[in-house]
mmCIF file of C-alpha atoms and ligand atoms in Angstrom:
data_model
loop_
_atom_site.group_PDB
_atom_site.id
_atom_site.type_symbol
_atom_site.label_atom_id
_atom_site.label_comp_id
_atom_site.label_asym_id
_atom_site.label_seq_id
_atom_site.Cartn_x
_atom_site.Cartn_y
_atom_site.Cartn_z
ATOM 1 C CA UNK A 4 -5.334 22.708 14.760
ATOM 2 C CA UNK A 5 -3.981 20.079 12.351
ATOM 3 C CA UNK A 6 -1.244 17.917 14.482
ATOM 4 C CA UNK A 7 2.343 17.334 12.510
ATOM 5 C CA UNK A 8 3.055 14.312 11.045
ATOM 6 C CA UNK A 9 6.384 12.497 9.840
ATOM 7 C CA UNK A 10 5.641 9.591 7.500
ATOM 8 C CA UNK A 11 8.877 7.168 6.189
ATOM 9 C CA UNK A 12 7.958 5.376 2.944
ATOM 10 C CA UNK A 13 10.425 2.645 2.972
ATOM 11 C CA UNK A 14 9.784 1.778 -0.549
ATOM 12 C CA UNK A 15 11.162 -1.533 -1.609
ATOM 13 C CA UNK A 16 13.750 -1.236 0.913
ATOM 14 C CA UNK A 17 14.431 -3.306 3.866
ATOM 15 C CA UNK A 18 14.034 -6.975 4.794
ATOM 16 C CA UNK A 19 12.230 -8.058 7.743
ATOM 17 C CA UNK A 20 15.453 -8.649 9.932
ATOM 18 C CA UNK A 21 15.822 -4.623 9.028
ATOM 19 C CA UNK A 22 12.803 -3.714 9.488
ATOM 20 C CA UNK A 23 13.115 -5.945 13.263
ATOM 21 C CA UNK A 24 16.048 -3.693 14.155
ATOM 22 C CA UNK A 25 15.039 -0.614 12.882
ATOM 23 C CA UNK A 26 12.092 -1.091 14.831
ATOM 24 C CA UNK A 27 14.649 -2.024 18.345
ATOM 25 C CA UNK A 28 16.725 0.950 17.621
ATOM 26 C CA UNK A 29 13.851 3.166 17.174
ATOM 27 C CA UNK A 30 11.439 2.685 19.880
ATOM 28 C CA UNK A 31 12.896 5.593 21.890
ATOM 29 C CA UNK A 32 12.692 8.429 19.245
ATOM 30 C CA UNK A 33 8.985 6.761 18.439
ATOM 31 C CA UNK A 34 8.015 7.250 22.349
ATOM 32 C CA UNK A 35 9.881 11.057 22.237
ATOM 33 C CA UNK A 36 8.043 12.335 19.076
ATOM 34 C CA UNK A 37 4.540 10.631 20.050
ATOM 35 C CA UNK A 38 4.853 11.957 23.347
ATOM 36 C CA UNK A 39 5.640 15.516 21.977
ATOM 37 C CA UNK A 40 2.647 16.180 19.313
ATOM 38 C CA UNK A 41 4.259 15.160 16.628
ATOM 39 C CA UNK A 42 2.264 11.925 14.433
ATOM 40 C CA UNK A 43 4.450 9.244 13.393
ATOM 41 C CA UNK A 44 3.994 6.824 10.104
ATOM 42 C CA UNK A 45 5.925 4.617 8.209
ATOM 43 C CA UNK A 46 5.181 2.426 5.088
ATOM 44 C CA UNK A 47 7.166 -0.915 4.313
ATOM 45 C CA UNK A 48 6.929 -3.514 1.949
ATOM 46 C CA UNK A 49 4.200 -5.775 2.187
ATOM 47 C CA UNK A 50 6.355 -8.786 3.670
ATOM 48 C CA UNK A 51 7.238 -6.257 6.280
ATOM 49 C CA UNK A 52 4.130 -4.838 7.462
ATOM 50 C CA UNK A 53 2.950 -7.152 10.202
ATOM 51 C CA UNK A 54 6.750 -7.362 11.887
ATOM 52 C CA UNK A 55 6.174 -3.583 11.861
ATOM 53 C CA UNK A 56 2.772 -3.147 13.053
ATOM 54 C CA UNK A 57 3.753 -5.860 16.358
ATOM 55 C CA UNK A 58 6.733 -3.837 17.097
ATOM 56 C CA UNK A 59 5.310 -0.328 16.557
ATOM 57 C CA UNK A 60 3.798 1.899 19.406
ATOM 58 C CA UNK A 61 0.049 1.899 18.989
ATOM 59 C CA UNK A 62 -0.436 5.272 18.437
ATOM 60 C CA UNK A 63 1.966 5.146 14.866
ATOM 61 C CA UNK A 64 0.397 5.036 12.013
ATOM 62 C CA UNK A 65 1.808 2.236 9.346
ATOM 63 C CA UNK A 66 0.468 2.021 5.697
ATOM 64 C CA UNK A 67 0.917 -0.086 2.955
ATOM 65 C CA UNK A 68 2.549 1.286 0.049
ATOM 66 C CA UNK A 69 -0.432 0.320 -2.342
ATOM 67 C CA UNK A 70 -4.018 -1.626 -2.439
ATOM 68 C CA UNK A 71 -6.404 -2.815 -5.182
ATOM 69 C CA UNK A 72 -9.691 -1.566 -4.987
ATOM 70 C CA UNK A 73 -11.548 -4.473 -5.354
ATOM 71 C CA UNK A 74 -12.599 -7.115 -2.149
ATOM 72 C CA UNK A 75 -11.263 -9.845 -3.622
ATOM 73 C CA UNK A 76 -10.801 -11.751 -6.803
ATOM 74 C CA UNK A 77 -8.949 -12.839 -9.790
ATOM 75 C CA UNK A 78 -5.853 -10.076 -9.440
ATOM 76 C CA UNK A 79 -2.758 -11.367 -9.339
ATOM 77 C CA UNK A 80 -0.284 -9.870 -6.956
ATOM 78 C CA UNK A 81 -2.664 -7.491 -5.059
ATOM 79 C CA UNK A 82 -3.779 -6.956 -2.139
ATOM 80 C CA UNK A 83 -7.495 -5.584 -0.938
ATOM 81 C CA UNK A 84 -8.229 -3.091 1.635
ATOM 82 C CA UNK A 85 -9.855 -5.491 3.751
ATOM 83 C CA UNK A 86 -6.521 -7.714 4.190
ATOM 84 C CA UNK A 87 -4.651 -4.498 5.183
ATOM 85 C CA UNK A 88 -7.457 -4.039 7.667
ATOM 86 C CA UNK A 89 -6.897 -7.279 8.894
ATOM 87 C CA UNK A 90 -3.541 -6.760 10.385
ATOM 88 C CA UNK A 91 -5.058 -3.570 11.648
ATOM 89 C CA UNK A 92 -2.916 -0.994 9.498
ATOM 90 C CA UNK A 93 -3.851 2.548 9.193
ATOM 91 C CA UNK A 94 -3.839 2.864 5.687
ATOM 92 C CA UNK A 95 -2.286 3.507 2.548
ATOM 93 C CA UNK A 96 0.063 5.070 0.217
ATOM 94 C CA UNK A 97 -1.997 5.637 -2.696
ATOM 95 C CA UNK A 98 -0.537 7.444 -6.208
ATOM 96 C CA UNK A 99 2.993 7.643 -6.011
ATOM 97 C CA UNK A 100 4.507 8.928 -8.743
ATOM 98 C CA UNK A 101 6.781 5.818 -9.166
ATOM 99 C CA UNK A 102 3.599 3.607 -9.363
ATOM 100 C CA UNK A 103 1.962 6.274 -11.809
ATOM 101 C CA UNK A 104 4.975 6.245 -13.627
ATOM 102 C CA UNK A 105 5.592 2.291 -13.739
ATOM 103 C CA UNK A 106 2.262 1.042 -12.856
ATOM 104 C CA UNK A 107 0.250 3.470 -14.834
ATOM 105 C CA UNK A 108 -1.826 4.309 -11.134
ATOM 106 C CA UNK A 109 -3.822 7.054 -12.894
ATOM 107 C CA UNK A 110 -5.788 9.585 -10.447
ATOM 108 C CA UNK A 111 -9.136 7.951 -11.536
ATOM 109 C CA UNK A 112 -7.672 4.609 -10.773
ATOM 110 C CA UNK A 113 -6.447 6.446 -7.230
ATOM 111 C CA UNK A 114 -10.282 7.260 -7.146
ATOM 112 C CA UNK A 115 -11.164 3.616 -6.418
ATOM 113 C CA UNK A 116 -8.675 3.165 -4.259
ATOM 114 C CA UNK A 117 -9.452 6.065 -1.801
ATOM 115 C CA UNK A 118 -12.923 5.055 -1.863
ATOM 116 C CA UNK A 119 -11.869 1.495 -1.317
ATOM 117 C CA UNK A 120 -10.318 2.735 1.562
ATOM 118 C CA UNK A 121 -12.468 5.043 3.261
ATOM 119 C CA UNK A 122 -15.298 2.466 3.103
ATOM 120 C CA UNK A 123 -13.351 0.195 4.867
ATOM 121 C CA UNK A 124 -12.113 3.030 7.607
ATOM 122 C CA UNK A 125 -8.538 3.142 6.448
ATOM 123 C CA UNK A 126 -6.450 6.570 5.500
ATOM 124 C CA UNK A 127 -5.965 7.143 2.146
ATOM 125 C CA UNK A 128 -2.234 8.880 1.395
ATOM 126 C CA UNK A 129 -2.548 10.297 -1.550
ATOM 127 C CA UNK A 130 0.445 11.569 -3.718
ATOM 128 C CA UNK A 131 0.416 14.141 -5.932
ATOM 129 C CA UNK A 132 3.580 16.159 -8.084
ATOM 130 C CA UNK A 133 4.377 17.427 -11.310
ATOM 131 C CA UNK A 134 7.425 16.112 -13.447
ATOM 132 C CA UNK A 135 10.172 18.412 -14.008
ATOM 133 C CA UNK A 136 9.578 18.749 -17.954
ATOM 134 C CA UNK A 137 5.623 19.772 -16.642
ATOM 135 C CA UNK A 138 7.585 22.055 -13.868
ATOM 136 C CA UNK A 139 9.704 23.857 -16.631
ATOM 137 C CA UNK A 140 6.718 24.693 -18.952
ATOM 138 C CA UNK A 141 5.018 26.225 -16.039
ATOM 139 C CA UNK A 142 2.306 23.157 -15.502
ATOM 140 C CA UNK A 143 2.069 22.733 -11.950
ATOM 141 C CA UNK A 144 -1.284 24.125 -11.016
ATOM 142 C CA UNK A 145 -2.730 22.780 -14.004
ATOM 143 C CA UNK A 146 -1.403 19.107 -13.235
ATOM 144 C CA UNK A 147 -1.944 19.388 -9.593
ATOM 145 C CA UNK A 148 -5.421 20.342 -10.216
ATOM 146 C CA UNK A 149 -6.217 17.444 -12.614
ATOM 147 C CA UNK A 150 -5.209 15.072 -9.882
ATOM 148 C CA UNK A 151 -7.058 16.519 -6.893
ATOM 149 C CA UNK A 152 -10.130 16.817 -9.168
ATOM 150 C CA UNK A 153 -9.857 13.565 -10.440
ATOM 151 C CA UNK A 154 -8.646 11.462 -7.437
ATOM 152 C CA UNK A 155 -11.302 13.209 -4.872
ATOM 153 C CA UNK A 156 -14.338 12.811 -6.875
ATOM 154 C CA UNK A 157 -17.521 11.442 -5.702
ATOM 155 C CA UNK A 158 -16.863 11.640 -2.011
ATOM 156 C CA UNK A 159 -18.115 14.151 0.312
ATOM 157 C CA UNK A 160 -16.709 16.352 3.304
ATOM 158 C CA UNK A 161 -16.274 14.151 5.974
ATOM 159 C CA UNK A 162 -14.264 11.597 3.749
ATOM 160 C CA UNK A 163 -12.190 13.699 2.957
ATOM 161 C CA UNK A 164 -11.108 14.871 5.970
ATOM 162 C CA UNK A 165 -9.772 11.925 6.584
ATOM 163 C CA UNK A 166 -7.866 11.753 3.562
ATOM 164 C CA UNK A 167 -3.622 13.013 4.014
ATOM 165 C CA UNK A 168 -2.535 14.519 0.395
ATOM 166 C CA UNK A 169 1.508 14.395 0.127
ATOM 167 C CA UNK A 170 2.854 16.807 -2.859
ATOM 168 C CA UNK A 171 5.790 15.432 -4.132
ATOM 169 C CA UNK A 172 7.652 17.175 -7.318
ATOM 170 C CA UNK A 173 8.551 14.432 -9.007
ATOM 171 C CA UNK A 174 11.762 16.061 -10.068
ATOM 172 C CA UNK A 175 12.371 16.474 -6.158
ATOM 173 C CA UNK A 176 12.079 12.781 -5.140
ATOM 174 C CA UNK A 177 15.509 10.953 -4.575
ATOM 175 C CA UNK A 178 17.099 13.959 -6.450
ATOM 176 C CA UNK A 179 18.495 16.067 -3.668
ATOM 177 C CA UNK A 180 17.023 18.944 -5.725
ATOM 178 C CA UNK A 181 13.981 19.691 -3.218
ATOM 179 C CA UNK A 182 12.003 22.267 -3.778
ATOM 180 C CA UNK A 183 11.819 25.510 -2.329
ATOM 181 C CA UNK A 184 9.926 25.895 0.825
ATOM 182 C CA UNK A 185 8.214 28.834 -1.295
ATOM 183 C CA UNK A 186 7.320 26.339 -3.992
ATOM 184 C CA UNK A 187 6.095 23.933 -1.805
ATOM 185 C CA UNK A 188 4.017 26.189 0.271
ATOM 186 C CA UNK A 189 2.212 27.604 -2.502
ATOM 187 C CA UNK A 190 1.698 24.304 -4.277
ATOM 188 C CA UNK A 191 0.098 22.929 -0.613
ATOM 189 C CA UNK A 192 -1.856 26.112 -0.145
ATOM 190 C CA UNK A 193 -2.990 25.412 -3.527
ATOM 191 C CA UNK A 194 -4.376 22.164 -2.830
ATOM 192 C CA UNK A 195 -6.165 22.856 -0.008
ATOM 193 C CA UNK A 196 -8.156 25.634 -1.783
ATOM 194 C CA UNK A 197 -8.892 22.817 -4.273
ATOM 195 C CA UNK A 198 -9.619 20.962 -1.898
ATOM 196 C CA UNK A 199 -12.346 24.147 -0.340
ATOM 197 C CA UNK A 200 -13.666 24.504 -3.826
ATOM 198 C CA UNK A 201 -15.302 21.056 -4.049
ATOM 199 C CA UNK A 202 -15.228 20.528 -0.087
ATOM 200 C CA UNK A 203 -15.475 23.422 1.910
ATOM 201 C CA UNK A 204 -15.580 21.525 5.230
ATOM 202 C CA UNK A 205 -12.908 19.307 4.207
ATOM 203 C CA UNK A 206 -10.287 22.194 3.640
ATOM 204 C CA UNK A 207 -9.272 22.859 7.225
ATOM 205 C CA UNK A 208 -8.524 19.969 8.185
ATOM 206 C CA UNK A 209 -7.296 17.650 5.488
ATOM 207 C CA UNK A 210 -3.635 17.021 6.217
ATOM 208 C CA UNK A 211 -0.935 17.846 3.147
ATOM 209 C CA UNK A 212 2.343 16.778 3.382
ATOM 210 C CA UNK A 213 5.457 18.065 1.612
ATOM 211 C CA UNK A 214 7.561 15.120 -0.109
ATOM 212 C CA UNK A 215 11.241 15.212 -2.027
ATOM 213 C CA UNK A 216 14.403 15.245 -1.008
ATOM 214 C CA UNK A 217 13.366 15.888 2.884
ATOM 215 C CA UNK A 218 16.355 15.818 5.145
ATOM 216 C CA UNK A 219 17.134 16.404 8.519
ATOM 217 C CA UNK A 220 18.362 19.861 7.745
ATOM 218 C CA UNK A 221 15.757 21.455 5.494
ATOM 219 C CA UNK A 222 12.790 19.471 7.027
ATOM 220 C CA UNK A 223 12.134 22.045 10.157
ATOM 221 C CA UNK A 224 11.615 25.086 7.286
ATOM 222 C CA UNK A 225 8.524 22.877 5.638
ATOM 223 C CA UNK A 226 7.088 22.452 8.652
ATOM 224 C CA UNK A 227 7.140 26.416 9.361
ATOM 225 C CA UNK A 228 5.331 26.677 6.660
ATOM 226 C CA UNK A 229 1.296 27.685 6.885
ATOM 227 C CA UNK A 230 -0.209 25.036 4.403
ATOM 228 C CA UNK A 231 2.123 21.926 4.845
ATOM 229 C CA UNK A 232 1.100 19.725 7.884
ATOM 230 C CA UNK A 233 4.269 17.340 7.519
ATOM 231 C CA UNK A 234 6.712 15.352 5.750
ATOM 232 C CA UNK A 235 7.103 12.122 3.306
ATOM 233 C CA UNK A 236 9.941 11.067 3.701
ATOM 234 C CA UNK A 237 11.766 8.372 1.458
ATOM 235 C CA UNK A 238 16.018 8.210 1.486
ATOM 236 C CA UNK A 239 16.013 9.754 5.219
ATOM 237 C CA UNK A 240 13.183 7.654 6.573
ATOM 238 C CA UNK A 241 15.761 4.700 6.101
ATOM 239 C CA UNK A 242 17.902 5.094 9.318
ATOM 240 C CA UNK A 243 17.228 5.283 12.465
ATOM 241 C CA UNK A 244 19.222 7.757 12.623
ATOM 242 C CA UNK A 245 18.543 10.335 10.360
ATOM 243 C CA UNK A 246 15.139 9.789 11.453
ATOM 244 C CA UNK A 247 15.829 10.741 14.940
ATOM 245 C CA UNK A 248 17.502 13.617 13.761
ATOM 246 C CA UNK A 249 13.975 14.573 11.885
ATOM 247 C CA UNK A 250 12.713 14.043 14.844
ATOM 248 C CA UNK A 251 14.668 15.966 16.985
ATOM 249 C CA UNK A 252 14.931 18.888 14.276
ATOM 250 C CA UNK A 253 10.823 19.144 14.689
ATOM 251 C CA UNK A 254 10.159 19.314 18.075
ATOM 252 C CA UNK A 255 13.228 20.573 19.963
HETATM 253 P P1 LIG B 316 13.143 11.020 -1.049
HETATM 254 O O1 LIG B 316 12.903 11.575 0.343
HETATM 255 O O2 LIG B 316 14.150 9.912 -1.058
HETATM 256 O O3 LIG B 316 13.416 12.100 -2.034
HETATM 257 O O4 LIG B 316 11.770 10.315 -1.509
HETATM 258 C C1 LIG B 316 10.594 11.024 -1.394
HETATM 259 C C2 LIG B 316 9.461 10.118 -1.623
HETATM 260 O O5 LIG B 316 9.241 9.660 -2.732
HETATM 261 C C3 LIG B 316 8.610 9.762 -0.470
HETATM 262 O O6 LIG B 316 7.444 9.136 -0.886
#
C-alpha cells in the first residue's frame, strides 16, 4: 500500500525569517498529518534548507529544489548531492519544468542527477508534464514517455522504487487551469505502466504525484484517484494556512 504524500515546493519564495515562522505556525498541522498516514515534504530555497530541516519534525521529508550531478568541482553555483546529504535532507526536486524550460534540465541531464542521488541514498523527485501547445496537438503520451524513458535509464528495480515521479502539465502550473482528475489519472496510470515496462518490480510501488494548480478544494478528488499517490504543491504550499486546509481536506 503506497502511503499519501503532500509535498510544498516553495520555489524561490520565502526568506529564512518566513520560512522560521512558517515553520512555528505549522508544527501542529505537521504533527496532525504525520500522525494520520499522510507523508509530509516541502522544498525551499537553498538558503532556507537547514532553518527548515532544524525546525521540521523528523519524520518530514525536505528536498532541495535542484543538485548537480557531479561530487564536486569547477561548477559555479551548484550544489552536489553529497552537501545536501550533509545537512541530512531527503532529497530532491529534480526536472521541473521551469528549470527545463530556463535551465535547459533535459531528461538525460535528470538521468545523472537521479543516479547522483540514489548513489548517495537520497530521493529523487522527478517532474514530468507536457506544455499546453504539446497538450493541444494530442502529445502527451508521446512526451511523457520520452521523459520516463530517458530520465530512468540505466537503473534497475530497486532504485527505482525509491524514486517519487510528480506529473505536472505544464499548462496547469500557476495557471489555475488544473487538469482534470480524469486527465491526470490516466497520465499517472500511464507512467506507472512505463514505469512496469522497463521495471516490473518498480511499478507498484514507485510513488507519482499529481502537480498544477492543486488547491485545497480540488486536492481531495486527486487523491481518490487509483494511480496518483499525492500532491506537488506550489502557490498553496505557501501558507500555513492553505496548507492546513490540504491537510485537513486529506485526512478528515
Ligand atoms: P502551482 O501549485 O502553483 O500551480 O505550482 C505547481 C508546481 O509547479 C509545483 O511544483
Amino acid at each position: 500500500m503506497r502511503k499519501k504524500l503532500l509535498v510544498g515546493n516553495w520555489k524561490m519564495n520565502k526568506t529564512i525569517k518566513e520560512c522560521e515562522s512558517f515553520m512555528q505556525d505549522g508544527q501542529k498541522i505537521f504533527a496532525y498529518a504525520l500522525t494520520h498516514n499522510l507523508d509530509l515534504g516541502l522544498a525551499p530555497t537553498y538558503l532556507c534548507l537547514s532553518t527548515l530541516k532544524n525546525n521540521a519534525p523528523k519524520e518530514m521529508l525536505v528536498f532541495a529544489q535542484n543538485v548537480h550531478y557531479e561530487t564536486n568541482g569547477a561548477y559555479t553555483g551548484e550544489v552536489s548531492c553529497e552537501m545536501l546529504k550533509e545537512i541530512y535532507l531527503s532529497g530532491s526536486i529534480i526536472g521541473h519544468s521551469e528549470r527545463r524550460t530556463y535551465d535547459n534540465e533535459t531528461s538525460l541531464k535528470c538521468n545523472l542527477k537521479i543516479k547522483s542521488l540514489l548513489n548517495n541514498d537520497l530521493i529523487p523527485l522527478y517532474c514530468v508534464g507536457e506544455t499546453e501547445k504539446e497538450f493541444d496537438e494530442g502529445l502527451t503520451y508521446k512526451v511523457i514517455e520520452k521523459q520516463i524513458k530517458e530520465g530512468l535509464q540505466e537503473l534497475n528495480d530497486d532504485k527505482v522504487k525509491k524514486i517519487i515521479i510528480a506529473y505536472e502539465p505544464i499548462w496547469s502550473i500557476g495557471t489555475g487551469k488544473n487538469a482534470s482528475t480524469e486527465i491526470a489519472e490516466n497520465v499517472c496510470k500511464f507512467i506507472r505502466d512505463k514505469v512496469r515496462e522497463i521495471y516490473p518490480l518498480a511499478a507498484e510501488e514507485i510513488r507519482i504525484l499529481y502537480g498544477g494548480s492543486v488547491k485545497p478544494n480540488n486536492i481531495k478528488s486527486y487523491l481518490l484517484q487509483k494511480d496518483i499517490d499525492g500532491a506537488l504543491v506550489g502557490g498553496a504550499s505557501l501558507k500555513t494556512d492553505s496548507f492546513s486546509q490540504m491537510v485537513h481536506a486529506l485526512i478528515d
